[in-house]
PDB file of C-alpha atoms in Angstrom:
ATOM      1  CA  MET A   1     -56.537 -28.760 -49.164  1.00  0.00           C
ATOM      2  CA  LEU A   2     -54.740 -29.457 -52.444  1.00  0.00           C
ATOM      3  CA  THR A   3     -55.378 -27.701 -55.760  1.00  0.00           C
ATOM      4  CA  ILE A   4     -54.862 -29.585 -59.010  1.00  0.00           C
ATOM      5  CA  ASP A   5     -54.460 -27.315 -62.060  1.00  0.00           C
ATOM      6  CA  CYS A   6     -55.930 -29.054 -65.138  1.00  0.00           C
ATOM      7  CA  ARG A   7     -55.654 -26.389 -67.856  1.00  0.00           C
ATOM      8  CA  ASP A   8     -53.795 -28.686 -70.258  1.00  0.00           C
ATOM      9  CA  VAL A   9     -56.132 -31.636 -69.635  1.00  0.00           C
ATOM     10  CA  ALA A  10     -59.429 -29.774 -69.290  1.00  0.00           C
ATOM     11  CA  SER A  11     -61.320 -32.150 -71.570  1.00  0.00           C
ATOM     12  CA  ILE A  12     -60.674 -35.089 -69.217  1.00  0.00           C
ATOM     13  CA  LYS A  13     -60.942 -33.168 -65.928  1.00  0.00           C
ATOM     14  CA  SER A  14     -64.227 -34.815 -64.929  1.00  0.00           C
ATOM     15  CA  GLU A  15     -62.851 -38.319 -65.383  1.00  0.00           C
ATOM     16  CA  LEU A  16     -59.601 -37.380 -63.660  1.00  0.00           C
ATOM     17  CA  VAL A  17     -61.286 -35.880 -60.592  1.00  0.00           C
ATOM     18  CA  VAL A  18     -63.386 -39.011 -60.076  1.00  0.00           C
ATOM     19  CA  TYR A  19     -60.368 -41.304 -60.346  1.00  0.00           C
ATOM     20  CA  VAL A  20     -58.063 -39.232 -58.128  1.00  0.00           C
ATOM     21  CA  SER A  21     -60.629 -38.515 -55.409  1.00  0.00           C
ATOM     22  CA  ASP A  22     -61.464 -42.234 -55.224  1.00  0.00           C
ATOM     23  CA  GLN A  23     -57.785 -43.186 -54.967  1.00  0.00           C
ATOM     24  CA  VAL A  24     -57.007 -40.763 -52.131  1.00  0.00           C
ATOM     25  CA  ALA A  25     -60.426 -40.836 -50.411  1.00  0.00           C
ATOM     26  CA  ALA A  26     -60.916 -37.072 -50.614  1.00  0.00           C
ATOM     27  CA  ILE A  27     -63.784 -34.692 -51.296  1.00  0.00           C
ATOM     28  CA  PRO A  28     -63.403 -32.938 -54.664  1.00  0.00           C
ATOM     29  CA  THR A  29     -64.508 -29.386 -55.412  1.00  0.00           C
ATOM     30  CA  LEU A  30     -64.666 -28.511 -59.108  1.00  0.00           C
ATOM     31  CA  LYS A  31     -63.609 -25.187 -60.556  1.00  0.00           C
ATOM     32  CA  ILE A  32     -63.264 -24.041 -64.168  1.00  0.00           C
ATOM     33  CA  HIS A  33     -59.654 -25.091 -64.841  1.00  0.00           C
ATOM     34  CA  GLU A  34     -58.859 -26.944 -61.646  1.00  0.00           C
ATOM     35  CA  PHE A  35     -60.219 -29.009 -58.826  1.00  0.00           C
ATOM     36  CA  MET A  36     -59.496 -29.047 -55.139  1.00  0.00           C
ATOM     37  CA  LEU A  37     -59.252 -32.019 -52.805  1.00  0.00           C
ATOM     38  CA  SER A  38     -60.253 -31.797 -49.164  1.00  0.00           C
ATOM     39  CA  SER A  39     -59.619 -34.480 -46.600  1.00  0.00           C
ATOM     40  CA  LEU A  40     -62.531 -36.519 -45.246  1.00  0.00           C
ATOM     41  CA  ASN A  41     -61.115 -36.050 -41.773  1.00  0.00           C
ATOM     42  CA  ASP A  42     -58.584 -33.620 -40.359  1.00  0.00           C
ATOM     43  CA  GLU A  43     -55.583 -35.493 -41.758  1.00  0.00           C
ATOM     44  CA  LYS A  44     -53.450 -33.891 -44.441  1.00  0.00           C
ATOM     45  CA  ILE A  45     -53.738 -35.350 -47.942  1.00  0.00           C
ATOM     46  CA  ASP A  46     -50.505 -37.002 -49.090  1.00  0.00           C
ATOM     47  CA  LYS A  47     -49.358 -35.154 -52.240  1.00  0.00           C
ATOM     48  CA  ASN A  48     -47.300 -38.134 -53.377  1.00  0.00           C
ATOM     49  CA  VAL A  49     -50.388 -40.352 -53.454  1.00  0.00           C
ATOM     50  CA  VAL A  50     -52.267 -37.711 -55.482  1.00  0.00           C
ATOM     51  CA  ILE A  51     -49.367 -37.349 -57.948  1.00  0.00           C
ATOM     52  CA  THR A  52     -49.157 -41.138 -58.331  1.00  0.00           C
ATOM     53  CA  ALA A  53     -52.913 -41.356 -58.978  1.00  0.00           C
ATOM     54  CA  ILE A  54     -52.718 -38.616 -61.629  1.00  0.00           C
ATOM     55  CA  LYS A  55     -49.802 -40.363 -63.350  1.00  0.00           C
ATOM     56  CA  GLU A  56     -51.652 -43.710 -63.258  1.00  0.00           C
ATOM     57  CA  PHE A  57     -54.697 -42.122 -64.866  1.00  0.00           C
ATOM     58  CA  LEU A  58     -52.632 -40.467 -67.596  1.00  0.00           C
ATOM     59  CA  GLU A  59     -50.873 -43.785 -68.285  1.00  0.00           C
ATOM     60  CA  SER A  60     -54.229 -45.587 -68.502  1.00  0.00           C
ATOM     61  CA  ILE A  61     -55.352 -43.312 -71.348  1.00  0.00           C
ATOM     62  CA  GLY A  62     -51.984 -43.466 -73.129  1.00  0.00           C
ATOM     63  CA  GLU A  63     -50.901 -39.901 -72.281  1.00  0.00           C
ATOM     64  CA  GLY A  64     -48.371 -40.595 -69.532  1.00  0.00           C
ATOM     65  CA  ARG A  65     -45.334 -39.578 -71.608  1.00  0.00           C
ATOM     66  CA  ASN A  66     -46.916 -36.353 -72.850  1.00  0.00           C
ATOM     67  CA  PHE A  67     -47.593 -34.680 -69.489  1.00  0.00           C
ATOM     68  CA  ALA A  68     -45.552 -33.761 -66.429  1.00  0.00           C
ATOM     69  CA  VAL A  69     -47.059 -33.622 -62.961  1.00  0.00           C
ATOM     70  CA  ILE A  70     -45.401 -30.823 -60.984  1.00  0.00           C
ATOM     71  CA  SER A  71     -45.915 -30.080 -57.292  1.00  0.00           C
ATOM     72  CA  SER A  72     -45.365 -26.700 -55.663  1.00  0.00           C
ATOM     73  CA  ASN A  73     -46.622 -26.137 -52.110  1.00  0.00           C
ATOM     74  CA  ASP A  74     -50.333 -27.070 -52.136  1.00  0.00           C
ATOM     75  CA  VAL A  75     -50.728 -26.847 -55.931  1.00  0.00           C
ATOM     76  CA  ILE A  76     -50.215 -29.731 -58.350  1.00  0.00           C
ATOM     77  CA  LEU A  77     -49.880 -28.725 -61.997  1.00  0.00           C
ATOM     78  CA  ILE A  78     -50.484 -31.079 -64.916  1.00  0.00           C
ATOM     79  CA  LYS A  79     -48.385 -29.573 -67.708  1.00  0.00           C
ATOM     80  CA  SER A  80     -48.034 -30.642 -71.310  1.00  0.00           C
ATOM     81  CA  ILE A  81     -44.425 -31.428 -72.206  1.00  0.00           C
ATOM     82  CA  SER A  82     -44.879 -30.727 -75.923  1.00  0.00           C
ATOM     83  CA  GLY A  83     -47.365 -27.886 -75.553  1.00  0.00           C
ATOM     84  CA  LYS A  84     -50.218 -30.018 -76.922  1.00  0.00           C
ATOM     85  CA  THR A  85     -53.369 -30.380 -74.836  1.00  0.00           C
ATOM     86  CA  ILE A  86     -55.732 -33.350 -74.741  1.00  0.00           C
ATOM     87  CA  GLU A  87     -58.642 -32.770 -77.080  1.00  0.00           C
ATOM     88  CA  ARG A  88     -61.811 -34.823 -76.813  1.00  0.00           C
ATOM     89  CA  ASP A  89     -65.266 -34.356 -78.198  1.00  0.00           C
ATOM     90  CA  PRO A  90     -67.071 -32.111 -75.763  1.00  0.00           C
ATOM     91  CA  SER A  91     -69.864 -33.793 -73.906  1.00  0.00           C
ATOM     92  CA  PRO A  92     -73.034 -31.819 -73.273  1.00  0.00           C
ATOM     93  CA  PRO A  93     -72.305 -29.221 -70.614  1.00  0.00           C
ATOM     94  CA  SER A  94     -73.280 -30.533 -67.250  1.00  0.00           C
ATOM     95  CA  GLU A  95     -73.098 -27.951 -64.520  1.00  0.00           C
ATOM     96  CA  LEU A  96     -72.320 -29.581 -61.215  1.00  0.00           C
ATOM     97  CA  PHE A  97     -72.229 -27.620 -58.006  1.00  0.00           C
ATOM     98  CA  SER A  98     -70.378 -29.051 -55.027  1.00  0.00           C
ATOM     99  CA  CYS A  99     -70.634 -28.162 -51.341  1.00  0.00           C
ATOM    100  CA  ILE A 100     -67.254 -27.060 -50.027  1.00  0.00           C
ATOM    101  CA  HIS A 101     -68.114 -28.390 -46.564  1.00  0.00           C
ATOM    102  CA  CYS A 102     -69.281 -31.957 -47.200  1.00  0.00           C
ATOM    103  CA  GLY A 103     -69.011 -32.675 -50.930  1.00  0.00           C
ATOM    104  CA  PHE A 104     -72.758 -32.730 -51.663  1.00  0.00           C
ATOM    105  CA  VAL A 105     -73.204 -32.466 -55.456  1.00  0.00           C
ATOM    106  CA  THR A 106     -76.197 -31.130 -57.381  1.00  0.00           C
ATOM    107  CA  ASN A 107     -77.064 -29.852 -60.848  1.00  0.00           C
ATOM    108  CA  TYR A 108     -78.844 -26.802 -59.449  1.00  0.00           C
ATOM    109  CA  GLU A 109     -77.150 -23.797 -57.895  1.00  0.00           C
ATOM    110  CA  ILE A 110     -80.212 -22.847 -55.850  1.00  0.00           C
ATOM    111  CA  GLU A 111     -80.336 -26.344 -54.362  1.00  0.00           C
ATOM    112  CA  LEU A 112     -76.674 -26.000 -53.367  1.00  0.00           C
ATOM    113  CA  GLN A 113     -77.345 -22.619 -51.749  1.00  0.00           C
ATOM    114  CA  ASN A 114     -80.228 -24.087 -49.752  1.00  0.00           C
ATOM    115  CA  HIS A 115     -78.101 -27.084 -48.768  1.00  0.00           C
ATOM    116  CA  MET A 116     -75.224 -24.881 -47.598  1.00  0.00           C
ATOM    117  CA  LYS A 117     -77.526 -23.068 -45.203  1.00  0.00           C
ATOM    118  CA  ILE A 118     -77.659 -26.192 -43.012  1.00  0.00           C
ATOM    119  CA  HIS A 119     -73.938 -25.847 -42.351  1.00  0.00           C
ATOM    120  CA  TYR A 120     -74.505 -22.441 -40.765  1.00  0.00           C
ATOM    121  CA  LEU A 121     -77.412 -23.255 -38.458  1.00  0.00           C
TER     122      LEU A 121
END
């Protein structure tokens, strides 16, 4: 499982997680300032592919030169080179809850809790 720290790019985290998880075929789990990627099978996720996908995404929005992508063990950090973060107009808050076992996503925490019970039967 890889952790991607998005503190400096928090406003585009949702777009980034969709792009990266599609590129590496992994299950994302969202957290406040980061997201985690889990493999669909028991294979280890290639960090180099994840780093390349992050850099491609940053280039596509014109921010490739402003951010460094740093890897340390199982954590990938997206760090602003100049200290400036990406600011975008906040979209309406959309709480999404994701199952850590299979990637099931819902807007309702109680629905997630009920769903997770099936993994422990």
